mmCIF file of C-alpha atoms in Angstrom:
data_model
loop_
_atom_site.group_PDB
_atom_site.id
_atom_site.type_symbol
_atom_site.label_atom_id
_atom_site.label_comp_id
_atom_site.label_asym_id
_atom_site.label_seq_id
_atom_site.Cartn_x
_atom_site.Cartn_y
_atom_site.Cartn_z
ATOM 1 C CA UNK A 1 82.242 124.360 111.733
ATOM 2 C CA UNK A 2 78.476 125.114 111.385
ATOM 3 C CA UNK A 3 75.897 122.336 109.692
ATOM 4 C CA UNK A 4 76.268 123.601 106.320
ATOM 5 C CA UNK A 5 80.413 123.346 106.009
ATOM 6 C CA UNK A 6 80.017 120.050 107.766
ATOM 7 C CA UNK A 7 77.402 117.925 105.156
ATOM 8 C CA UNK A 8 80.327 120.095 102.269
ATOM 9 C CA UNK A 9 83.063 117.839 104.087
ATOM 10 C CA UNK A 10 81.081 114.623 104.360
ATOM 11 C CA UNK A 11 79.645 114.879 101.169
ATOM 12 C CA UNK A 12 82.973 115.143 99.370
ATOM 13 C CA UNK A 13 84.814 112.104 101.432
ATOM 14 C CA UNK A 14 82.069 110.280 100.540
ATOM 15 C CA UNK A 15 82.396 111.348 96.486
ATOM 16 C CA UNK A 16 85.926 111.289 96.397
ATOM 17 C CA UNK A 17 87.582 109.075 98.793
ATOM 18 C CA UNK A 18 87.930 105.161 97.832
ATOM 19 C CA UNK A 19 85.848 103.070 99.736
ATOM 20 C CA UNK A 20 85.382 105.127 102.501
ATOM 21 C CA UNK A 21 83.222 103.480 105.615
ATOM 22 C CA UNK A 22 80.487 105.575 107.695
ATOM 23 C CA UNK A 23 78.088 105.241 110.107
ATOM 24 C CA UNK A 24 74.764 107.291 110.044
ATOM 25 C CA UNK A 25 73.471 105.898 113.662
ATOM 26 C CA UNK A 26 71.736 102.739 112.401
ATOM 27 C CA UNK A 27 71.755 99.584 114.671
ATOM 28 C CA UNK A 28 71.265 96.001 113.484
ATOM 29 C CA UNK A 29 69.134 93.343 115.764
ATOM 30 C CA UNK A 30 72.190 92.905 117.934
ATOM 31 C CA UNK A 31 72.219 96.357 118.911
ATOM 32 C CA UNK A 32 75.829 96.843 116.988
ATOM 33 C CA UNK A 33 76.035 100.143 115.177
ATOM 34 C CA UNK A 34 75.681 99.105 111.190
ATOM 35 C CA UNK A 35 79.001 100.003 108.987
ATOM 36 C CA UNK A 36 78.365 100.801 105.375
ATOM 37 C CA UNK A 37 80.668 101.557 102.542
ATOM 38 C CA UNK A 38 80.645 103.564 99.331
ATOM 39 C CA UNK A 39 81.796 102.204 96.185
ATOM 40 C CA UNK A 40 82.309 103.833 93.312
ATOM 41 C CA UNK A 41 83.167 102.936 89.580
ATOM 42 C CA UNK A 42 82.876 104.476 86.303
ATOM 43 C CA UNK A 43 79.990 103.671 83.730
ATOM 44 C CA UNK A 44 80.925 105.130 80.222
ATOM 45 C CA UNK A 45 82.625 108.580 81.424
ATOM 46 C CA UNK A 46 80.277 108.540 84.089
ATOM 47 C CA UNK A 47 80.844 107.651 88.208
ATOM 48 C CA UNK A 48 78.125 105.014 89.388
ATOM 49 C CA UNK A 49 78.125 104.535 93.343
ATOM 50 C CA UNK A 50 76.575 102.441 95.511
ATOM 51 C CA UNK A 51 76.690 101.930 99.332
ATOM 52 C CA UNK A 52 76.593 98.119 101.100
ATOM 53 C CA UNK A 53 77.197 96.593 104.142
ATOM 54 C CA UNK A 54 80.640 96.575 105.261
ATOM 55 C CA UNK A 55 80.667 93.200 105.091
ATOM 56 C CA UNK A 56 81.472 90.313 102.697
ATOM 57 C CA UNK A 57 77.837 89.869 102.079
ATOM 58 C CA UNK A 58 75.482 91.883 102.780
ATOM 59 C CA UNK A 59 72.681 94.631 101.047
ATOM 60 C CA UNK A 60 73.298 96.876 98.822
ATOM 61 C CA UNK A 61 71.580 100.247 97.333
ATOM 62 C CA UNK A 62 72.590 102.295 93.953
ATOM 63 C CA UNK A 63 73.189 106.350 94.757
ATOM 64 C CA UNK A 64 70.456 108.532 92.606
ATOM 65 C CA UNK A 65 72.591 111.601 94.207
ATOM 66 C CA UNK A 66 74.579 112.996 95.966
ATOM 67 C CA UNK A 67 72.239 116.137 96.881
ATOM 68 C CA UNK A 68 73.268 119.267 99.424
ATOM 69 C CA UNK A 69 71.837 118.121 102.374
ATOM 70 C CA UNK A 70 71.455 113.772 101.895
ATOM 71 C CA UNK A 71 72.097 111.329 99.736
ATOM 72 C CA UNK A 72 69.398 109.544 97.583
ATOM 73 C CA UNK A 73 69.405 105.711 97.164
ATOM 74 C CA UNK A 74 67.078 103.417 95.251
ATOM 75 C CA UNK A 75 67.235 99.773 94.858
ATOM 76 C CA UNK A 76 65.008 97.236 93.042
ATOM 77 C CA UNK A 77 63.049 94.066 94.426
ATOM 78 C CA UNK A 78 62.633 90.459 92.655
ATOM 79 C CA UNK A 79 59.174 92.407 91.374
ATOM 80 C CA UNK A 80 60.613 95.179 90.281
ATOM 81 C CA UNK A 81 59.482 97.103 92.586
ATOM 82 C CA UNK A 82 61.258 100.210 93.263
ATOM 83 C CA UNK A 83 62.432 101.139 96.949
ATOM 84 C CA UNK A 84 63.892 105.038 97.694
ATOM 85 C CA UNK A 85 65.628 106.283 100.436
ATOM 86 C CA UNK A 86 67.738 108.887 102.130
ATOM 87 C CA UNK A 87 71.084 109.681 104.343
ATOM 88 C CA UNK A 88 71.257 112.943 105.869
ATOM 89 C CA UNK A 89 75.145 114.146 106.465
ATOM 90 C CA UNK A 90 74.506 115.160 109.779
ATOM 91 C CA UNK A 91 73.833 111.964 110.673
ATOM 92 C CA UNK A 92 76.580 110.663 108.622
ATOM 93 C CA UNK A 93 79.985 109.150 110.738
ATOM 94 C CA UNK A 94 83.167 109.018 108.862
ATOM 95 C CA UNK A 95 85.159 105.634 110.015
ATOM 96 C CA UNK A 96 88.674 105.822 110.134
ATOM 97 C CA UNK A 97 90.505 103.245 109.069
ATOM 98 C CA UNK A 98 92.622 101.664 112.054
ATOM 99 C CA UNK A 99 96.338 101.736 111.099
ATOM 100 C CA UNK A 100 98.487 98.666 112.520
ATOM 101 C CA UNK A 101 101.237 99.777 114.142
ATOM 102 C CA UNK A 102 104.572 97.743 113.967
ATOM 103 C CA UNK A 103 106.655 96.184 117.018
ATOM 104 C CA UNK A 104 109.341 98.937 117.296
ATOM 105 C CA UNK A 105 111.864 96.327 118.864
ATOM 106 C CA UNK A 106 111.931 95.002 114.651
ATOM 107 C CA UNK A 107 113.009 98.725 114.401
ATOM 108 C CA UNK A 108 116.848 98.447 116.325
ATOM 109 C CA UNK A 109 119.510 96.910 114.367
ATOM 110 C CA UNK A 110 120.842 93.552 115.696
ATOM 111 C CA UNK A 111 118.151 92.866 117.805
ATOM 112 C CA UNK A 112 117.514 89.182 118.332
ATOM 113 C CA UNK A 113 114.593 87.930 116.029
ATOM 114 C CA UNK A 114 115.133 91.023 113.680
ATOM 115 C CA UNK A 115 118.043 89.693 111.867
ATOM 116 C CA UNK A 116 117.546 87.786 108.634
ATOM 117 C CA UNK A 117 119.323 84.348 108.359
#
């Protein structure tokens, strides 16, 4: 898959999938690779997204676009100052999300401690 198909693929997860977490190579003053996550909702019959931390608190910046080769964010200070930046999809990470996986012993009929009382 050459550069070009590759920032097609990111860009659309990153459109279309619901809350979808990346990396783009970023590390935080612990020297921990940063998480961020794309929200989206719809304004009038419009989609609005943003991208924050993947945390419970943490910054946030509104999407100006989705372009072909990065996306465009912008955010406002307390002085209304405007701030711009940019995430190139090569530099973009996709996270997957881990999937639990069950105790298979629950799995066999009769087995002691899978039984309902």
């Amino acid at each position: 898959m050459n550069k070009k198909d590759k920032n097609i693929v990111v860009r659309e997860k990153l459109m279309t999938q619901k809350d979808v977490v990346f990396t783009c190579g970023i590390k935080d003053v612990l020297g921990r690779i940063q998480e961020y996550r794309v929200h989206g909702h719809e304004v009038t019959d419009e989609m609005s997204y943003c991208i924050t931390e993947n945390t419970s608190f943490g910054k946030a910046m509104n999407v100006q676009k989705f372009g072909p080769t990065c996306v465009t964010l912008y955010t406002f200070d307390m002085l209304n100052n405007k701030t711009t930046g940019k995430i190139k999809y090569e530099d973009v990470t996709i996270v997957e999300p881990e999937v639990e996986e069950s105790n298979p012993l629950e799995k066999i009929p009769g087995f002691i401690g899978t039984e309902k009382g």
